[in-house]
Short mmCIF file of C-alpha atoms and ligand atoms in Angstrom, two decimals:
data_model
loop_
_atom_site.label_atom_id
_atom_site.label_comp_id
_atom_site.label_asym_id
_atom_site.label_seq_id
_atom_site.Cartn_x
_atom_site.Cartn_y
_atom_site.Cartn_z
CA MET A 1 5.42 11.72 15.51
CA GLN A 2 6.40 13.22 18.48
CA VAL A 3 5.83 12.84 21.91
CA GLN A 4 6.20 15.15 24.07
CA ILE A 5 6.15 14.21 28.06
CA ILE A 6 4.63 16.37 31.25
CA ARG A 7 4.30 15.58 35.14
CA ARG A 8 1.83 16.48 36.80
CA LYS A 9 1.46 15.10 40.24
CA LYS A 10 0.28 11.65 39.88
CA ASN A 11 -0.62 12.33 36.50
CA LEU A 12 1.35 11.87 33.16
CA ILE A 13 0.34 14.10 30.44
CA VAL A 14 1.48 12.53 26.66
CA ARG A 15 1.45 15.57 23.71
CA LEU A 16 1.39 13.58 20.38
CA LYS A 17 1.59 15.16 17.29
CA GLY A 18 2.00 14.21 13.86
CA GLU A 19 0.72 10.70 12.84
CA LEU A 20 -0.44 8.04 15.09
CA ASP A 21 -0.54 4.68 12.70
CA HIS A 22 0.85 1.05 12.97
CA HIS A 23 4.93 2.65 12.17
CA THR A 24 4.50 5.27 14.72
CA SER A 25 2.13 3.74 17.27
CA LEU A 26 6.00 1.86 19.84
CA THR A 27 7.19 5.06 20.11
CA PHE A 28 3.67 6.06 22.04
CA ARG A 29 3.62 3.26 24.10
CA GLN A 30 7.55 3.01 24.91
CA ALA A 31 7.38 6.39 25.86
CA VAL A 32 3.80 6.26 28.52
CA GLU A 33 5.84 2.46 29.83
CA LYS A 34 9.23 4.29 30.14
CA GLU A 35 7.59 7.11 32.49
CA LEU A 36 5.52 4.23 34.20
CA GLU A 37 8.60 2.00 35.31
CA LYS A 38 10.53 5.41 37.31
CA GLU A 39 7.72 7.00 38.77
CA ILE A 40 4.62 6.62 40.94
CA ILE A 41 1.90 7.88 38.14
CA GLN A 42 -2.17 7.27 38.18
CA ASN A 43 -3.58 8.77 35.23
CA LEU A 44 -3.07 9.80 32.07
CA ILE A 45 -3.87 11.85 30.21
CA ILE A 46 -3.33 12.09 25.69
CA ASN A 47 -3.62 15.20 24.07
CA MET A 48 -4.66 14.67 20.39
CA GLU A 49 -4.59 18.22 19.41
CA ASN A 50 -1.74 18.07 16.88
CA LEU A 51 -2.33 14.69 15.72
CA THR A 52 -2.60 15.07 12.13
CA PHE A 53 -3.50 11.42 11.17
CA MET A 54 -4.69 8.17 13.15
CA ASP A 55 -5.36 4.94 11.74
CA SER A 56 -6.78 1.98 13.42
CA SER A 57 -3.03 1.24 14.87
CA GLY A 58 -4.24 4.43 17.00
CA ILE A 59 -7.28 2.44 18.97
CA GLY A 60 -4.62 -0.13 19.88
CA ALA A 61 -2.68 1.90 21.10
CA ILE A 62 -4.63 3.88 23.25
CA LEU A 63 -6.46 0.76 23.78
CA GLY A 64 -3.89 -0.72 25.44
CA ARG A 65 -2.65 2.06 27.48
CA TYR A 66 -6.22 2.63 28.87
CA LYS A 67 -5.74 -1.58 29.82
CA GLN A 68 -2.45 -0.60 31.55
CA PHE A 69 -3.91 2.25 33.32
CA ARG A 70 -7.20 0.28 34.96
CA ASP A 71 -4.69 -2.80 35.83
CA ARG A 72 -2.81 0.05 38.09
CA GLY A 73 -6.13 1.71 39.41
CA GLY A 74 -5.60 4.98 37.27
CA LYS A 75 -7.02 6.44 34.99
CA VAL A 76 -7.11 7.34 30.63
CA VAL A 77 -8.78 10.70 29.76
CA ILE A 78 -8.47 12.03 25.96
CA CYS A 79 -8.31 16.07 24.75
CA GLY A 80 -8.18 17.77 21.86
CA LEU A 81 -9.84 15.38 19.46
CA SER A 82 -10.62 15.90 16.15
CA ARG A 83 -13.55 15.05 14.13
CA HIS A 84 -11.90 12.50 12.43
CA ASN A 85 -10.08 10.85 15.51
CA LYS A 86 -13.10 11.19 17.19
CA LYS A 87 -15.10 9.29 14.41
CA ILE A 88 -12.03 6.29 14.68
CA LEU A 89 -11.44 6.60 18.11
CA GLU A 90 -15.83 5.64 18.27
CA MET A 91 -15.68 2.95 15.60
CA GLY A 92 -13.48 1.42 18.44
CA GLY A 93 -15.52 1.35 21.13
CA LEU A 94 -13.61 3.60 22.95
CA LEU A 95 -15.78 6.81 23.64
CA LYS A 96 -17.43 4.67 25.75
CA ILE A 97 -14.53 3.56 27.87
CA ILE A 98 -12.27 7.07 27.68
CA PRO A 99 -14.54 10.52 29.09
CA VAL A 100 -13.12 13.09 26.16
CA CYS A 101 -12.31 16.82 27.66
CA THR A 102 -10.98 20.13 25.55
CA ASP A 103 -8.36 20.01 26.91
CA GLU A 104 -5.60 19.59 29.19
CA ARG A 105 -7.22 21.72 32.04
CA GLN A 106 -10.34 20.34 31.62
CA ALA A 107 -9.05 16.97 31.45
CA LEU A 108 -6.73 17.57 34.68
CA GLU A 109 -9.94 18.89 36.33
CA ASN A 110 -11.99 16.07 36.08
CA LEU A 111 -9.33 13.70 37.37
CA SER A 112 -8.80 15.78 40.41
CA MET B 1 -20.24 -2.81 -8.08
CA TYR B 2 -16.71 -2.38 -8.20
CA HIS B 3 -16.04 -1.73 -12.24
CA TYR B 4 -13.32 -0.35 -13.82
CA ARG B 5 -11.69 -0.27 -17.40
CA PRO B 6 -7.70 1.10 -16.87
CA GLY B 7 -7.95 2.30 -20.67
CA LYS B 8 -5.99 4.79 -22.37
CA GLN B 9 -9.26 7.28 -21.29
CA MET B 10 -8.39 6.48 -17.70
CA ASN B 11 -6.01 8.97 -15.71
CA TYR B 12 -3.55 5.97 -13.56
CA MET B 13 -1.21 5.25 -11.24
CA MET B 14 0.95 2.58 -9.76
CA LEU B 15 3.45 2.33 -7.05
CA GLU B 16 5.81 -1.16 -5.73
CA VAL B 17 7.32 -0.43 -2.22
CA PRO B 18 8.43 -3.00 0.03
CA ALA B 19 6.77 -4.10 3.24
CA ARG B 20 7.77 -1.41 5.18
CA SER B 21 6.61 0.40 7.93
CA GLU B 22 8.23 3.65 6.73
CA ASN B 23 6.54 2.71 3.46
CA GLU B 24 2.92 3.58 4.72
CA SER B 25 2.99 7.26 5.11
CA PHE B 26 4.92 7.50 1.80
CA VAL B 27 2.23 5.50 0.41
CA ARG B 28 -1.16 8.11 2.02
CA VAL B 29 1.31 10.85 0.35
CA VAL B 30 1.12 9.67 -2.88
CA ILE B 31 -2.73 8.79 -2.86
CA ALA B 32 -3.77 11.84 -1.36
CA ALA B 33 -1.82 13.83 -3.93
CA PHE B 34 -3.43 11.51 -6.77
CA ALA B 35 -6.67 12.41 -5.80
CA ALA B 36 -6.01 16.25 -5.75
CA ARG B 37 -7.64 16.42 -9.24
CA LEU B 38 -10.39 15.18 -8.30
CA ASP B 39 -11.02 17.94 -5.57
CA PRO B 40 -12.18 16.13 -2.58
CA THR B 41 -12.88 17.72 1.02
CA LEU B 42 -10.78 17.33 3.27
CA GLU B 43 -12.34 15.48 4.93
CA GLU B 44 -12.90 12.39 2.12
CA VAL B 45 -8.69 13.14 2.14
CA ASN B 46 -8.50 12.04 5.67
CA GLU B 47 -10.75 9.01 5.38
CA VAL B 48 -9.09 8.08 1.65
CA LYS B 49 -5.68 8.35 3.68
CA THR B 50 -7.06 5.73 6.56
CA ALA B 51 -8.47 3.45 4.21
CA VAL B 52 -5.11 3.08 2.53
CA SER B 53 -3.03 3.33 5.28
CA GLU B 54 -5.14 -0.32 7.47
CA ALA B 55 -4.65 -2.59 3.67
CA VAL B 56 -1.32 -1.13 3.60
CA THR B 57 -0.79 -2.20 7.21
CA ASN B 58 -2.39 -4.90 6.47
CA SER B 59 -0.09 -5.99 4.13
CA ILE B 60 3.32 -5.26 5.89
CA LEU B 61 1.63 -6.18 9.18
CA HIS B 62 0.00 -9.59 8.70
CA ALA B 63 1.28 -11.00 4.96
CA TYR B 64 4.49 -11.32 5.60
CA ASP B 65 5.17 -11.98 8.85
CA ASP B 66 8.66 -10.54 9.13
CA ASP B 67 9.91 -11.09 5.53
CA ARG B 68 10.28 -8.44 2.89
CA GLY B 69 7.67 -9.31 -0.24
CA LEU B 70 6.13 -6.46 -2.19
CA ILE B 71 3.24 -4.26 -1.73
CA LYS B 72 1.76 -2.95 -5.11
CA ILE B 73 -0.52 -0.35 -5.22
CA ARG B 74 -2.42 0.73 -7.73
CA ALA B 75 -5.12 3.86 -8.82
CA PHE B 76 -7.11 5.01 -11.14
CA VAL B 77 -9.66 8.37 -11.59
CA GLU B 78 -12.68 9.15 -13.60
CA ASP B 79 -15.41 11.45 -13.42
CA LYS B 80 -15.62 11.87 -8.57
CA LYS B 81 -14.50 8.29 -9.03
CA LEU B 82 -10.84 7.24 -7.24
CA TRP B 83 -10.20 3.44 -7.79
CA ILE B 84 -7.43 2.12 -5.47
CA GLU B 85 -5.99 -1.65 -5.34
CA ILE B 86 -3.78 -2.77 -3.07
CA SER B 87 -2.14 -5.64 -3.34
CA ASP B 88 0.37 -8.34 -1.62
CA SER B 89 2.14 -11.69 -2.62
CA GLY B 90 2.00 -12.74 1.13
CA LYS B 91 0.74 -15.09 3.11
CA GLY B 92 -3.19 -14.41 2.56
CA ILE B 93 -6.67 -15.43 4.13
CA ASP B 94 -8.36 -18.68 4.81
CA ASP B 95 -11.65 -16.95 6.00
CA ILE B 96 -12.56 -13.09 4.56
CA ALA B 97 -16.16 -13.04 6.04
CA ARG B 98 -14.23 -13.59 9.67
CA ALA B 99 -11.57 -10.88 8.83
CA ARG B 100 -14.29 -8.52 7.83
CA GLU B 101 -15.93 -8.88 11.31
CA PRO B 102 -15.46 -6.12 13.82
CA LEU B 103 -12.91 -6.37 16.11
CA TYR B 104 -11.55 -9.81 14.61
CA THR B 105 -7.89 -9.03 15.09
CA ASP B 106 -4.95 -12.46 15.08
CA LYS B 107 -2.98 -10.64 16.69
CA PRO B 108 -4.18 -8.88 20.06
CA GLU B 109 -0.78 -9.26 21.50
CA LEU B 110 0.40 -6.66 19.18
CA GLU B 111 -1.80 -4.38 20.32
CA ARG B 112 -4.54 -5.23 17.19
CA SER B 113 -7.92 -3.81 17.33
CA GLY B 114 -9.24 -6.36 14.33
CA MET B 115 -11.34 -2.49 13.26
CA GLY B 116 -9.36 -2.89 9.83
CA PHE B 117 -11.50 -4.28 7.91
CA THR B 118 -14.23 -1.86 9.10
CA ILE B 119 -12.41 1.33 9.12
CA MET B 120 -11.89 1.01 5.22
CA GLU B 121 -15.78 -0.34 4.72
CA ASN B 122 -16.39 2.57 6.67
CA PHE B 123 -14.83 5.51 4.58
CA MET B 124 -14.59 4.03 1.36
CA ASP B 125 -18.43 2.94 -1.07
CA GLU B 126 -17.09 0.09 -1.58
CA VAL B 127 -14.59 -2.16 -0.28
CA VAL B 128 -14.01 -5.75 -1.73
CA ILE B 129 -10.91 -8.37 -0.75
CA SER B 130 -9.92 -11.70 -2.97
CA SER B 131 -7.51 -13.79 -1.14
CA SER B 132 -6.12 -16.96 -1.56
CA PRO B 133 -4.05 -18.42 0.70
CA GLY B 134 -0.37 -18.66 0.51
CA LYS B 135 -0.35 -16.23 -2.98
CA GLY B 136 -1.79 -13.25 -1.48
CA THR B 137 -4.87 -10.95 -1.17
CA VAL B 138 -6.29 -8.04 -3.14
CA VAL B 139 -8.36 -5.34 -1.62
CA LYS B 140 -9.37 -2.99 -4.55
CA MET B 141 -11.96 -0.11 -2.87
CA LEU B 142 -13.80 2.81 -4.55
CA LYS B 143 -14.38 6.37 -3.38
CA VAL B 144 -17.27 9.17 -5.18
CA PHE B 145 -16.19 12.56 -4.47
CA ASN B 146 -18.41 14.82 -3.92
CA LYS B 147 -21.46 13.39 -3.13
CA VAL B 148 -24.00 15.51 -1.56
CA ALA B 149 -22.66 18.40 -4.79
CA GLU B 150 -22.96 16.25 -7.77
CA SER B 151 -26.98 14.80 -6.05
CA SER B 152 -28.29 18.58 -5.49
CA HIS B 153 -27.55 19.14 -9.87
N1 ATP C 201 -2.63 -8.46 3.51
C1 ATP C 201 -3.65 -9.79 4.46
N2 ATP C 201 -2.59 -11.07 4.34
C2 ATP C 201 -3.14 -11.83 4.83
N3 ATP C 201 -4.31 -11.87 5.69
C3 ATP C 201 -4.86 -10.63 6.54
C4 ATP C 201 -4.24 -9.35 5.15
N4 ATP C 201 -5.92 -8.73 5.53
C5 ATP C 201 -6.10 -9.18 6.48
N5 ATP C 201 -5.26 -10.04 7.19
C6 ATP C 201 -5.99 -10.87 7.96
O1 ATP C 201 -7.54 -10.05 8.91
C7 ATP C 201 -7.24 -9.99 9.87
C8 ATP C 201 -8.24 -8.81 10.28
O2 ATP C 201 -7.34 -7.30 9.89
P1 ATP C 201 -7.97 -6.35 9.80
O3 ATP C 201 -7.18 -5.64 9.70
O4 ATP C 201 -9.78 -5.58 10.02
O5 ATP C 201 -7.70 -6.44 11.79
P2 ATP C 201 -6.49 -6.45 11.86
O6 ATP C 201 -5.06 -5.41 11.07
O7 ATP C 201 -5.77 -7.72 12.65
O8 ATP C 201 -6.44 -4.23 13.27
P3 ATP C 201 -5.95 -3.51 13.05
O9 ATP C 201 -6.24 -3.03 11.43
O10 ATP C 201 -7.48 -2.70 13.70
O11 ATP C 201 -4.64 -2.95 13.77
C9 ATP C 201 -6.20 -9.86 10.28
O12 ATP C 201 -6.12 -9.71 11.16
C10 ATP C 201 -5.75 -10.73 10.07
O13 ATP C 201 -5.73 -12.21 10.13
MG1 MG C 202 -5.46 -4.31 9.99
#
């Protein structure tokens, strides 16, 4: 899995490409935590447009970031959700607590 | 009911890998390639890959803790049916009913959500778990492809 990180003011955009599983979930976690150390960031946008596979490791990893940002007074927004990825996040109860947008622009609007 | 007879008529595959996380994606791809002859939809392939990923990840994460054991994968095809067995010789599961409950995990500190078995049950037609503490765990799953198309004949 590749993780691309972009900053838009106080928002961190994380673009995930490839497969999010037990093997790769740590890459995602560490990439976000590294940014949190060095910058003042409030919100997180997870772009899953190019995420071709996800299992329950994705639920755990996204829930972990949700708690992390919530505890700092920030928000998490997901965009680019495929039907399959949506089903998995839904089973994990995440769609009840995390807003889903179609793309990054809409996610940024949601946060402003 | 989950049953199969691995006989001469039935095509099958067997695979053995060490319990290392980099093998998770490898096993998913192998099972998807094996299932391709049944002409599954993309959605069905994704469901099978996810269920397999859950069972293999469990063997890596829970069965052996840190010492590296082996994971065996067997799959059989017949008509529109795919049977999959994933087994380890790890520590086993004391309470299978509890393990199957949504959100139950014994590793919340590792950002596990306790949804693995729930996902397997949702995506497969049948999931049978057998386990003996200290000896290991076998997860058997059945997927029937193109169900809608078949029943409309
Ligand atoms: N192969 C196994 N060997 C030993 N214990 C297992 C095995 N598979 C599952 N378990 C036990 O069953 C519990 C539930 O498994 P399940 O896959 O549903 O959740 P999880 O692995 O804890 O979290 P998630 O799959 O959401 O990341 C595990 O926490 C573990 O205690
Ligand atoms: Mg699991």
